[in-house]
Amino acid sequence: MKELPLLLECDVLVVGGGPAGAVAGVAAARYGARTVILERHGFLGGNLTAGGIDTSYGLYSVGEHPVKTIGGLPDEVFDRLRAMQACYERPNTYGAGTGITFSIEHMKLVLEQMVLEAGARIVYHALVPDVYFEAGRLAGVILPTKQGLKRVAARFIVDTTGDADVVAYAGGAYYKPGEDGPIQPCTTVFFMANVDIARAQAFGKKAMWAEMEKAIASGKYNLPRVEGSFHATPYPGLIEANMTRIHGVDVTDILALSDAEVEGRRQVQEYARFLIECVPGFEKAYLVKTGPHIGTREGRRIIGDYVLNREDVIEGRRFPDAIAQCGQPIEDHSAGRETRWVYVKDYGFYDIPYRCLIPRGLDNVLAAGRCLSATHDAHASARSSATAMGMGQAAGLAAAMAVAVSKSSREVDIKELQQRLRAWGAPL
Ligand SMILES: Cc1cc2nc3c(=O)[nH]c(=O)nc-3n(C[C@H](O)[C@H](O)[C@H](O)COP(=O)(O)OP(=O)(O)OC[C@H]3O[C@@H](n4cnc5c(N)ncnc54)[C@H](O)[C@@H]3O)c2cc1C
C-alpha cells in the first residue's frame, strides 16, 4: 500500500463519527494522542444527526429510582447543548427511561467543537472501504477521495462505524447481520412542522394507535407498525416521528440498503398522510424532512474477548473490567408489528466489560458503540446513544493509553483506565 499517497498519519484513527466515534476522538485527543476521525457524512453524530434520532437514552437507569449510568465526556455534550438552550429533558420512569431531546443542528456543532478543541483532525466525506497491513500488522485504511485513492496511517484504530466495518475488513471476528437472531428493523425517522402539539399530545398515544388499527382495517392506509410515536422537538410546532419499520435489512449490503431507503420514504408518506387525516393537531401539519440516512439499529457486531449476553443484562451483572454501565431495557423491534421490552432485574443496571470492545483476532483495534461484542438480545439493550458515547469514551482513552506505551489493546492497564474514566466523571 506504500504506493498510495499518504493523506494523514496519526496515533489513533477513529473510523465513524457517530456518538461513539465523536466521543472516542475527544477522549483520545484529550489524552494527548494525535487523533484523526474519518466520517462518511459531512457532519458528526451518526444516527443522531444523519438518522434524525434526536433523543439520547442511557444516561440514567430506568424505574422509579433512576441512577446515573453514563457520565464524563457524554455529560459535557449535553451540558453544552443545555447552555445553548438546544435540548430539554424528558423525564420518564419506564419505557426507555429519561431521555434528552436536542436540536440536531446543535448536536452536529457541539460534537464538532469538542473534537476540534481537543486537537483532533476531522475528515468528512470519508467512507472507508478497506484497510492495509505492514509487516503483518494493521497499519491504516484506504480512503477514496475526489483526488483519487489515498491512505491514512495509524498505530491504533477505533472502529465506531456501527457496523464493525474495520474489524470485518481487517479479518477480525464478527457476527454477520442476522447470524445469531433476527436483524432489528431500520426506521426512516421524519419531521413534521405546523403541528398543534398540545392537542396532538392530549389525544394520546393509545388513541393514536387505535386510529392506526382503524386506518389499517379500512384498507385505505398501508401502515406496517401500529405503535410508533412522535414527540416535541425544541422548536415550536415541530415534531419528530418514529413510526416506519423496514424488516430484515442487511445494511452492509448496498442493494438491500438502497431498497430500504426507498421503502422508508414510501412509508413516511403514508404515516404523514395518516397523521394529517386521522390525528387531532396534525390537520395543518406538513412533512419537512427525513434524514440523509435511514435509521440503522443493528448491523455487524464484533465477537470480542467477551460476548455480553441476555442473562448479563437481565441479571444486572457486574464485571471487574467495567468501562461503562447500562440500565436500558432490551428493546427489540424485530418481533412483527410490536416492540418487545425486557427490563433489567429491579430496574438496576449492568456493566459493559472492556473485553466487549476487543475484537478477537486483532490487537490494535477496539470497537465501540452499537457494534460492541454482544448477542442480539444484549445488543438490543446496550445500543442507546448515551451508552454508545460511554463506550466511545473508554475506547478512545484506552487506544491513546495503549499507543503512549506501545502496548496492545489487551495490555492496557484496566485499573488505570477505570481511574481515568472516573476522574472524567464516569460512574463506574
Ligand atoms: C430508528 C432508531 C431509533 C432510535 N432511537 C433511539 C433513541 O431514542 N435514543 C437513543 O439513545 N438511541 C436510539 N437509537 C439507537 C442509537 O441511535 C444508535 O444505536 C447509536 O446512534 C449508536 O451510535 P454509534 O456511534 O455506535 O453508531 P452510529 O450512530 O450508527 O454512527 C456510526 C457512524 O459511522 C459512520 N460510518 C459508518 N461506516 C463508515 C465507514 N466505513 N467509514 C467512515 N464512516 C463510517 C456513519 O456515517 C456514522 O456517522 C435508535 C436507533 C434507530 C435506528
mmCIF file of C-alpha atoms in Angstrom, residues 79-415:
data_model
loop_
_atom_site.group_PDB
_atom_site.id
_atom_site.type_symbol
_atom_site.label_atom_id
_atom_site.label_comp_id
_atom_site.label_asym_id
_atom_site.label_seq_id
_atom_site.Cartn_x
_atom_site.Cartn_y
_atom_site.Cartn_z
ATOM 1 C CA ASP A 79 -24.139 20.441 29.220
ATOM 2 C CA ARG A 80 -23.034 22.338 26.116
ATOM 3 C CA LEU A 81 -26.404 21.728 24.439
ATOM 4 C CA ARG A 82 -28.160 22.956 27.599
ATOM 5 C CA ALA A 83 -26.028 26.105 27.653
ATOM 6 C CA MET A 84 -27.175 26.772 24.063
ATOM 7 C CA GLN A 85 -30.807 26.112 25.102
ATOM 8 C CA ALA A 86 -30.793 23.443 22.421
ATOM 9 C CA CYS A 87 -32.139 20.474 24.373
ATOM 10 C CA TYR A 88 -34.671 19.514 27.001
ATOM 11 C CA GLU A 89 -35.005 16.556 29.362
ATOM 12 C CA ARG A 90 -37.962 14.185 29.059
ATOM 13 C CA PRO A 91 -38.304 12.526 32.457
ATOM 14 C CA ASN A 92 -39.838 9.079 32.152
ATOM 15 C CA THR A 93 -39.964 6.375 34.774
ATOM 16 C CA TYR A 94 -40.339 3.375 32.452
ATOM 17 C CA GLY A 95 -40.187 2.932 28.664
ATOM 18 C CA ALA A 96 -36.565 3.697 27.810
ATOM 19 C CA GLY A 97 -36.234 5.950 30.893
ATOM 20 C CA THR A 98 -35.340 9.626 30.932
ATOM 21 C CA GLY A 99 -34.174 10.941 27.578
ATOM 22 C CA ILE A 100 -32.658 14.203 26.398
ATOM 23 C CA THR A 101 -34.170 15.633 23.203
ATOM 24 C CA PHE A 102 -31.903 18.033 21.312
ATOM 25 C CA SER A 103 -31.684 20.179 18.212
ATOM 26 C CA ILE A 104 -29.883 18.142 15.551
ATOM 27 C CA GLU A 105 -28.006 21.148 14.120
ATOM 28 C CA HIS A 106 -26.696 21.966 17.592
ATOM 29 C CA MET A 107 -25.653 18.354 18.174
ATOM 30 C CA LYS A 108 -23.560 18.499 14.967
ATOM 31 C CA LEU A 109 -21.969 21.717 16.201
ATOM 32 C CA VAL A 110 -21.254 20.607 19.773
ATOM 33 C CA LEU A 111 -19.621 17.321 18.764
ATOM 34 C CA GLU A 112 -17.512 19.101 16.155
ATOM 35 C CA GLN A 113 -16.448 21.812 18.619
ATOM 36 C CA MET A 114 -15.464 19.273 21.270
ATOM 37 C CA VAL A 115 -13.425 17.215 18.800
ATOM 38 C CA LEU A 116 -11.639 20.234 17.321
ATOM 39 C CA GLU A 117 -10.984 21.844 20.722
ATOM 40 C CA ALA A 118 -9.421 18.571 21.869
ATOM 41 C CA GLY A 119 -6.993 18.864 18.942
ATOM 42 C CA ALA A 120 -8.225 16.018 16.722
ATOM 43 C CA ARG A 121 -8.473 16.273 12.913
ATOM 44 C CA ILE A 122 -11.833 15.528 11.287
ATOM 45 C CA VAL A 123 -12.004 14.280 7.705
ATOM 46 C CA TYR A 124 -15.521 14.357 6.241
ATOM 47 C CA HIS A 125 -16.949 12.595 3.191
ATOM 48 C CA ALA A 126 -14.629 9.761 4.072
ATOM 49 C CA LEU A 127 -16.225 6.333 3.647
ATOM 50 C CA VAL A 128 -13.544 3.767 4.452
ATOM 51 C CA PRO A 129 -13.765 0.728 2.152
ATOM 52 C CA ASP A 130 -10.694 -1.243 3.258
ATOM 53 C CA VAL A 131 -7.625 -1.452 5.487
ATOM 54 C CA TYR A 132 -3.973 -2.291 4.834
ATOM 55 C CA PHE A 133 -1.251 -4.142 6.714
ATOM 56 C CA GLU A 134 2.503 -3.609 7.018
ATOM 57 C CA ALA A 135 4.764 -6.377 8.314
ATOM 58 C CA GLY A 136 1.662 -8.367 9.330
ATOM 59 C CA ARG A 137 0.251 -5.555 11.455
ATOM 60 C CA LEU A 138 -2.820 -3.456 10.692
ATOM 61 C CA ALA A 139 -1.266 -0.152 9.643
ATOM 62 C CA GLY A 140 -4.093 2.035 8.323
ATOM 63 C CA VAL A 141 -7.041 2.437 5.990
ATOM 64 C CA ILE A 142 -7.646 3.171 2.323
ATOM 65 C CA LEU A 143 -9.579 6.342 1.571
ATOM 66 C CA PRO A 144 -11.243 7.184 -1.760
ATOM 67 C CA THR A 145 -11.295 10.952 -2.337
ATOM 68 C CA LYS A 146 -12.047 13.263 -5.271
ATOM 69 C CA GLN A 147 -8.267 13.435 -5.724
ATOM 70 C CA GLY A 148 -8.010 9.673 -6.040
ATOM 71 C CA LEU A 149 -7.242 6.868 -3.604
ATOM 72 C CA LYS A 150 -5.220 7.818 -0.521
ATOM 73 C CA ARG A 151 -4.238 6.085 2.675
ATOM 74 C CA VAL A 152 -4.352 7.130 6.328
ATOM 75 C CA ALA A 153 -1.710 5.505 8.526
ATOM 76 C CA ALA A 154 -2.439 4.767 12.181
ATOM 77 C CA ARG A 155 -0.852 2.953 15.095
ATOM 78 C CA PHE A 156 -4.240 2.078 16.581
ATOM 79 C CA ILE A 157 -7.786 2.114 15.160
ATOM 80 C CA VAL A 158 -11.089 2.599 16.965
ATOM 81 C CA ASP A 159 -13.938 1.118 14.911
ATOM 82 C CA THR A 160 -17.072 3.138 15.590
ATOM 83 C CA THR A 161 -18.715 2.550 12.231
ATOM 84 C CA GLY A 162 -21.733 0.948 13.932
ATOM 85 C CA ASP A 163 -21.306 -1.963 11.515
ATOM 86 C CA ALA A 164 -17.793 -3.103 12.539
ATOM 87 C CA ASP A 165 -16.505 -2.270 9.054
ATOM 88 C CA VAL A 166 -12.840 -2.007 10.059
ATOM 89 C CA VAL A 167 -12.944 -5.245 12.039
ATOM 90 C CA ALA A 168 -14.552 -7.027 9.080
ATOM 91 C CA TYR A 169 -12.040 -5.644 6.557
ATOM 92 C CA ALA A 170 -9.110 -6.479 8.855
ATOM 93 C CA GLY A 171 -10.148 -10.117 9.355
ATOM 94 C CA GLY A 172 -11.339 -9.805 12.976
ATOM 95 C CA ALA A 173 -14.247 -11.874 14.302
ATOM 96 C CA TYR A 174 -17.822 -10.626 13.913
ATOM 97 C CA TYR A 175 -21.462 -11.690 13.651
ATOM 98 C CA LYS A 176 -22.965 -11.028 10.247
ATOM 99 C CA PRO A 177 -26.297 -9.170 10.410
ATOM 100 C CA GLY A 178 -28.963 -11.771 11.209
ATOM 101 C CA GLU A 179 -26.436 -14.526 12.015
ATOM 102 C CA ASP A 180 -27.484 -15.043 15.648
ATOM 103 C CA GLY A 181 -31.081 -13.810 15.649
ATOM 104 C CA PRO A 182 -33.346 -11.546 13.647
ATOM 105 C CA ILE A 183 -31.942 -8.188 12.500
ATOM 106 C CA GLN A 184 -33.554 -5.200 14.202
ATOM 107 C CA PRO A 185 -35.546 -3.296 11.565
ATOM 108 C CA CYS A 186 -34.496 0.028 10.059
ATOM 109 C CA THR A 187 -36.640 3.143 10.544
ATOM 110 C CA THR A 188 -36.845 6.303 8.462
ATOM 111 C CA VAL A 189 -37.479 8.996 11.044
ATOM 112 C CA PHE A 190 -39.373 12.076 9.836
ATOM 113 C CA PHE A 191 -40.155 15.609 10.985
ATOM 114 C CA MET A 192 -43.467 17.470 10.616
ATOM 115 C CA ALA A 193 -43.979 21.197 11.113
ATOM 116 C CA ASN A 194 -47.030 23.309 11.966
ATOM 117 C CA VAL A 195 -48.351 20.717 14.403
ATOM 118 C CA ASP A 196 -50.642 21.791 17.250
ATOM 119 C CA ILE A 197 -48.508 19.795 19.651
ATOM 120 C CA ALA A 198 -50.642 20.380 22.760
ATOM 121 C CA ARG A 199 -53.743 18.970 21.014
ATOM 122 C CA ALA A 200 -51.843 16.108 19.417
ATOM 123 C CA GLN A 201 -50.291 15.094 22.744
ATOM 124 C CA ALA A 202 -53.619 15.435 24.561
ATOM 125 C CA PHE A 203 -55.118 12.952 22.089
ATOM 126 C CA GLY A 204 -52.655 10.407 23.481
ATOM 127 C CA LYS A 205 -50.569 7.543 22.170
ATOM 128 C CA LYS A 206 -53.144 4.814 22.810
ATOM 129 C CA ALA A 207 -55.865 6.732 20.939
ATOM 130 C CA MET A 208 -53.430 7.257 18.058
ATOM 131 C CA TRP A 209 -52.625 3.534 17.945
ATOM 132 C CA ALA A 210 -56.378 2.757 17.925
ATOM 133 C CA GLU A 211 -56.723 5.119 14.942
ATOM 134 C CA MET A 212 -53.863 3.265 13.257
ATOM 135 C CA GLU A 213 -55.700 -0.050 13.702
ATOM 136 C CA LYS A 214 -58.846 1.502 12.236
ATOM 137 C CA ALA A 215 -56.895 3.021 9.357
ATOM 138 C CA ILE A 216 -55.343 -0.371 8.520
ATOM 139 C CA ALA A 217 -58.737 -2.122 8.769
ATOM 140 C CA SER A 218 -60.261 0.474 6.414
ATOM 141 C CA GLY A 219 -57.854 -0.687 3.693
ATOM 142 C CA LYS A 220 -57.029 2.950 2.883
ATOM 143 C CA TYR A 221 -53.604 3.007 4.572
ATOM 144 C CA ASN A 222 -50.643 0.651 4.398
ATOM 145 C CA LEU A 223 -49.057 1.032 7.862
ATOM 146 C CA PRO A 224 -46.661 -1.772 8.835
ATOM 147 C CA ARG A 225 -46.373 -0.700 12.503
ATOM 148 C CA VAL A 226 -49.187 0.106 14.951
ATOM 149 C CA GLU A 227 -47.293 1.551 17.897
ATOM 150 C CA GLY A 228 -44.912 4.255 16.732
ATOM 151 C CA SER A 229 -44.570 7.597 18.493
ATOM 152 C CA PHE A 230 -43.893 11.268 17.987
ATOM 153 C CA HIS A 231 -42.511 13.906 20.342
ATOM 154 C CA ALA A 232 -41.964 17.651 20.501
ATOM 155 C CA THR A 233 -38.558 18.954 19.422
ATOM 156 C CA PRO A 234 -37.001 22.108 20.923
ATOM 157 C CA TYR A 235 -38.687 24.053 18.069
ATOM 158 C CA PRO A 236 -42.327 25.268 18.312
ATOM 159 C CA GLY A 237 -44.739 23.250 16.169
ATOM 160 C CA LEU A 238 -42.056 20.774 15.011
ATOM 161 C CA ILE A 239 -42.327 17.088 15.899
ATOM 162 C CA GLU A 240 -40.066 14.097 15.272
ATOM 163 C CA ALA A 241 -41.889 10.859 14.393
ATOM 164 C CA ASN A 242 -40.508 7.341 14.755
ATOM 165 C CA MET A 243 -43.125 5.126 13.060
ATOM 166 C CA THR A 244 -41.832 3.424 9.940
ATOM 167 C CA ARG A 245 -40.398 -0.078 10.037
ATOM 168 C CA ILE A 246 -38.396 -1.935 7.373
ATOM 169 C CA HIS A 247 -37.660 -5.512 8.380
ATOM 170 C CA GLY A 248 -34.718 -7.786 7.652
ATOM 171 C CA VAL A 249 -32.318 -5.275 6.082
ATOM 172 C CA ASP A 250 -28.636 -6.207 5.987
ATOM 173 C CA VAL A 251 -27.327 -2.626 5.983
ATOM 174 C CA THR A 252 -23.884 -3.805 4.862
ATOM 175 C CA ASP A 253 -25.466 -4.908 1.546
ATOM 176 C CA ILE A 254 -25.698 -1.768 -0.594
ATOM 177 C CA LEU A 255 -28.606 -3.104 -2.671
ATOM 178 C CA ALA A 256 -30.655 -4.031 0.406
ATOM 179 C CA LEU A 257 -29.824 -0.666 1.990
ATOM 180 C CA SER A 258 -30.921 1.209 -1.147
ATOM 181 C CA ASP A 259 -34.224 -0.679 -1.276
ATOM 182 C CA ALA A 260 -34.758 0.118 2.417
ATOM 183 C CA GLU A 261 -34.269 3.857 1.782
ATOM 184 C CA VAL A 262 -36.937 3.689 -0.958
ATOM 185 C CA GLU A 263 -39.367 1.719 1.224
ATOM 186 C CA GLY A 264 -38.737 4.000 4.233
ATOM 187 C CA ARG A 265 -39.576 7.073 2.168
ATOM 188 C CA ARG A 266 -42.763 5.394 0.917
ATOM 189 C CA GLN A 267 -43.813 4.601 4.484
ATOM 190 C CA VAL A 268 -43.092 8.171 5.606
ATOM 191 C CA GLN A 269 -45.563 9.486 3.026
ATOM 192 C CA GLU A 270 -48.168 7.021 4.294
ATOM 193 C CA TYR A 271 -47.678 7.816 8.009
ATOM 194 C CA ALA A 272 -47.644 11.578 7.358
ATOM 195 C CA ARG A 273 -50.937 11.241 5.442
ATOM 196 C CA PHE A 274 -52.368 9.157 8.294
ATOM 197 C CA LEU A 275 -51.344 11.752 10.922
ATOM 198 C CA ILE A 276 -52.783 14.667 8.936
ATOM 199 C CA GLU A 277 -56.070 12.880 8.182
ATOM 200 C CA CYS A 278 -56.649 10.947 11.419
ATOM 201 C CA VAL A 279 -54.901 12.591 14.414
ATOM 202 C CA PRO A 280 -56.150 15.845 16.010
ATOM 203 C CA GLY A 281 -53.498 18.556 15.981
ATOM 204 C CA PHE A 282 -51.998 17.443 12.653
ATOM 205 C CA GLU A 283 -54.706 18.932 10.372
ATOM 206 C CA LYS A 284 -52.452 21.765 9.152
ATOM 207 C CA ALA A 285 -49.138 19.962 9.525
ATOM 208 C CA TYR A 286 -46.726 19.190 6.712
ATOM 209 C CA LEU A 287 -43.743 16.913 6.231
ATOM 210 C CA VAL A 288 -40.484 18.891 6.343
ATOM 211 C CA LYS A 289 -37.686 16.363 6.256
ATOM 212 C CA THR A 290 -36.215 12.919 6.659
ATOM 213 C CA GLY A 291 -32.556 12.315 7.485
ATOM 214 C CA PRO A 292 -29.853 11.778 4.860
ATOM 215 C CA HIS A 293 -29.505 8.145 6.032
ATOM 216 C CA ILE A 294 -32.105 5.609 7.146
ATOM 217 C CA GLY A 295 -32.002 4.896 10.900
ATOM 218 C CA THR A 296 -29.944 1.755 11.467
ATOM 219 C CA ARG A 297 -30.370 -0.187 14.696
ATOM 220 C CA GLU A 298 -28.224 -3.231 14.013
ATOM 221 C CA GLY A 299 -25.516 -4.255 11.546
ATOM 222 C CA ARG A 300 -22.419 -6.364 12.138
ATOM 223 C CA ARG A 301 -21.382 -6.864 15.761
ATOM 224 C CA ILE A 302 -17.839 -7.840 16.706
ATOM 225 C CA ILE A 303 -17.128 -11.108 18.503
ATOM 226 C CA GLY A 304 -14.878 -9.911 21.264
ATOM 227 C CA ASP A 305 -12.887 -11.392 24.135
ATOM 228 C CA TYR A 306 -16.241 -11.443 25.951
ATOM 229 C CA VAL A 307 -19.704 -11.572 24.370
ATOM 230 C CA LEU A 308 -22.292 -9.764 26.502
ATOM 231 C CA ASN A 309 -25.436 -11.890 26.735
ATOM 232 C CA ARG A 310 -29.101 -11.695 27.713
ATOM 233 C CA GLU A 311 -28.529 -13.039 31.259
ATOM 234 C CA ASP A 312 -25.779 -10.457 31.913
ATOM 235 C CA VAL A 313 -28.305 -7.763 31.021
ATOM 236 C CA ILE A 314 -31.346 -9.100 32.865
ATOM 237 C CA GLU A 315 -29.400 -10.123 35.991
ATOM 238 C CA GLY A 316 -27.611 -6.765 36.119
ATOM 239 C CA ARG A 317 -24.172 -8.432 36.168
ATOM 240 C CA ARG A 318 -21.045 -6.524 37.229
ATOM 241 C CA PHE A 319 -17.574 -7.128 35.779
ATOM 242 C CA PRO A 320 -14.093 -6.298 37.117
ATOM 243 C CA ASP A 321 -13.137 -4.698 33.778
ATOM 244 C CA ALA A 322 -16.252 -2.476 33.578
ATOM 245 C CA ILE A 323 -15.829 0.574 31.354
ATOM 246 C CA ALA A 324 -19.481 1.715 31.171
ATOM 247 C CA GLN A 325 -22.829 0.952 32.786
ATOM 248 C CA CYS A 326 -26.200 0.418 31.182
ATOM 249 C CA GLY A 327 -29.729 0.170 32.601
ATOM 250 C CA GLN A 328 -31.578 0.221 29.288
ATOM 251 C CA PRO A 329 -34.180 -2.491 28.712
ATOM 252 C CA ILE A 330 -33.873 -4.959 25.855
ATOM 253 C CA GLU A 331 -35.860 -3.068 23.225
ATOM 254 C CA ASP A 332 -36.403 -5.365 20.270
ATOM 255 C CA HIS A 333 -38.300 -4.084 17.267
ATOM 256 C CA SER A 334 -37.814 -7.225 15.207
ATOM 257 C CA ALA A 335 -40.927 -9.015 16.522
ATOM 258 C CA GLY A 336 -43.501 -8.159 13.841
ATOM 259 C CA ARG A 337 -45.641 -5.033 14.337
ATOM 260 C CA GLU A 338 -44.931 -4.589 18.051
ATOM 261 C CA THR A 339 -41.864 -3.964 20.224
ATOM 262 C CA ARG A 340 -40.554 -6.436 22.836
ATOM 263 C CA TRP A 341 -39.346 -4.858 26.103
ATOM 264 C CA VAL A 342 -37.439 -6.793 28.790
ATOM 265 C CA TYR A 343 -36.126 -4.881 31.801
ATOM 266 C CA VAL A 344 -33.000 -5.329 33.919
ATOM 267 C CA LYS A 345 -33.848 -7.011 37.252
ATOM 268 C CA ASP A 346 -35.158 -4.488 39.828
ATOM 269 C CA TYR A 347 -34.640 -1.741 37.217
ATOM 270 C CA GLY A 348 -30.934 -1.850 38.003
ATOM 271 C CA PHE A 349 -28.034 -1.741 35.589
ATOM 272 C CA TYR A 350 -25.189 -3.938 34.337
ATOM 273 C CA ASP A 351 -21.560 -3.313 33.417
ATOM 274 C CA ILE A 352 -20.129 -3.368 29.912
ATOM 275 C CA PRO A 353 -16.730 -5.050 30.210
ATOM 276 C CA TYR A 354 -13.679 -3.697 28.365
ATOM 277 C CA ARG A 355 -13.359 -7.153 26.747
ATOM 278 C CA CYS A 356 -16.582 -6.422 24.775
ATOM 279 C CA LEU A 357 -14.618 -3.782 22.854
ATOM 280 C CA ILE A 358 -11.687 -6.061 21.884
ATOM 281 C CA PRO A 359 -12.297 -7.944 18.630
ATOM 282 C CA ARG A 360 -10.903 -11.460 18.540
ATOM 283 C CA GLY A 361 -8.013 -11.768 16.109
ATOM 284 C CA LEU A 362 -6.830 -8.135 16.280
ATOM 285 C CA ASP A 363 -4.654 -6.393 18.863
ATOM 286 C CA ASN A 364 -4.506 -2.753 17.766
ATOM 287 C CA VAL A 365 -8.241 -2.253 17.221
ATOM 288 C CA LEU A 366 -11.078 -1.527 19.633
ATOM 289 C CA ALA A 367 -14.737 -1.332 18.608
ATOM 290 C CA ALA A 368 -17.328 0.770 20.436
ATOM 291 C CA GLY A 369 -20.972 1.741 20.173
ATOM 292 C CA ARG A 370 -23.610 -0.394 18.531
ATOM 293 C CA CYS A 371 -21.026 -2.788 17.042
ATOM 294 C CA LEU A 372 -19.886 -3.941 20.512
ATOM 295 C CA SER A 373 -19.479 -7.636 21.237
ATOM 296 C CA ALA A 374 -22.963 -8.736 22.315
ATOM 297 C CA THR A 375 -25.665 -11.224 21.433
ATOM 298 C CA HIS A 376 -28.764 -9.972 19.603
ATOM 299 C CA ASP A 377 -30.701 -9.504 22.871
ATOM 300 C CA ALA A 378 -27.867 -7.862 24.838
ATOM 301 C CA HIS A 379 -27.232 -5.560 21.894
ATOM 302 C CA ALA A 380 -30.913 -4.576 21.934
ATOM 303 C CA SER A 381 -30.229 -3.106 25.402
ATOM 304 C CA ALA A 382 -26.719 -1.672 25.006
ATOM 305 C CA ARG A 383 -27.297 0.174 21.715
ATOM 306 C CA SER A 384 -28.654 3.512 23.069
ATOM 307 C CA SER A 385 -26.708 6.588 22.072
ATOM 308 C CA ALA A 386 -25.519 7.758 25.504
ATOM 309 C CA THR A 387 -24.315 4.210 26.181
ATOM 310 C CA ALA A 388 -22.517 4.333 22.814
ATOM 311 C CA MET A 389 -20.860 7.584 23.925
ATOM 312 C CA GLY A 390 -19.791 5.907 27.174
ATOM 313 C CA MET A 391 -18.184 3.047 25.251
ATOM 314 C CA GLY A 392 -16.561 5.506 22.829
ATOM 315 C CA GLN A 393 -15.069 7.462 25.720
ATOM 316 C CA ALA A 394 -13.469 4.282 27.093
ATOM 317 C CA ALA A 395 -12.266 3.035 23.689
ATOM 318 C CA GLY A 396 -10.684 6.366 22.722
ATOM 319 C CA LEU A 397 -8.928 6.680 26.055
ATOM 320 C CA ALA A 398 -7.748 3.043 26.056
ATOM 321 C CA ALA A 399 -6.426 3.392 22.491
ATOM 322 C CA ALA A 400 -4.450 6.510 23.427
ATOM 323 C CA MET A 401 -3.100 4.836 26.583
ATOM 324 C CA ALA A 402 -2.015 1.780 24.568
ATOM 325 C CA VAL A 403 -0.225 3.892 21.964
ATOM 326 C CA ALA A 404 1.540 6.006 24.604
ATOM 327 C CA VAL A 405 3.319 2.929 25.998
ATOM 328 C CA SER A 406 3.472 0.952 22.700
ATOM 329 C CA LYS A 407 1.223 -1.823 24.042
ATOM 330 C CA SER A 408 -1.628 -3.825 22.550
ATOM 331 C CA SER A 409 -5.335 -3.477 23.375
ATOM 332 C CA ARG A 410 -5.077 -6.461 25.736
ATOM 333 C CA GLU A 411 -2.175 -4.947 27.686
ATOM 334 C CA VAL A 412 -3.995 -1.755 28.695
ATOM 335 C CA ASP A 413 -3.890 -1.245 32.470
ATOM 336 C CA ILE A 414 -7.591 -1.662 33.317
ATOM 337 C CA LYS A 415 -7.334 -0.127 36.788
#
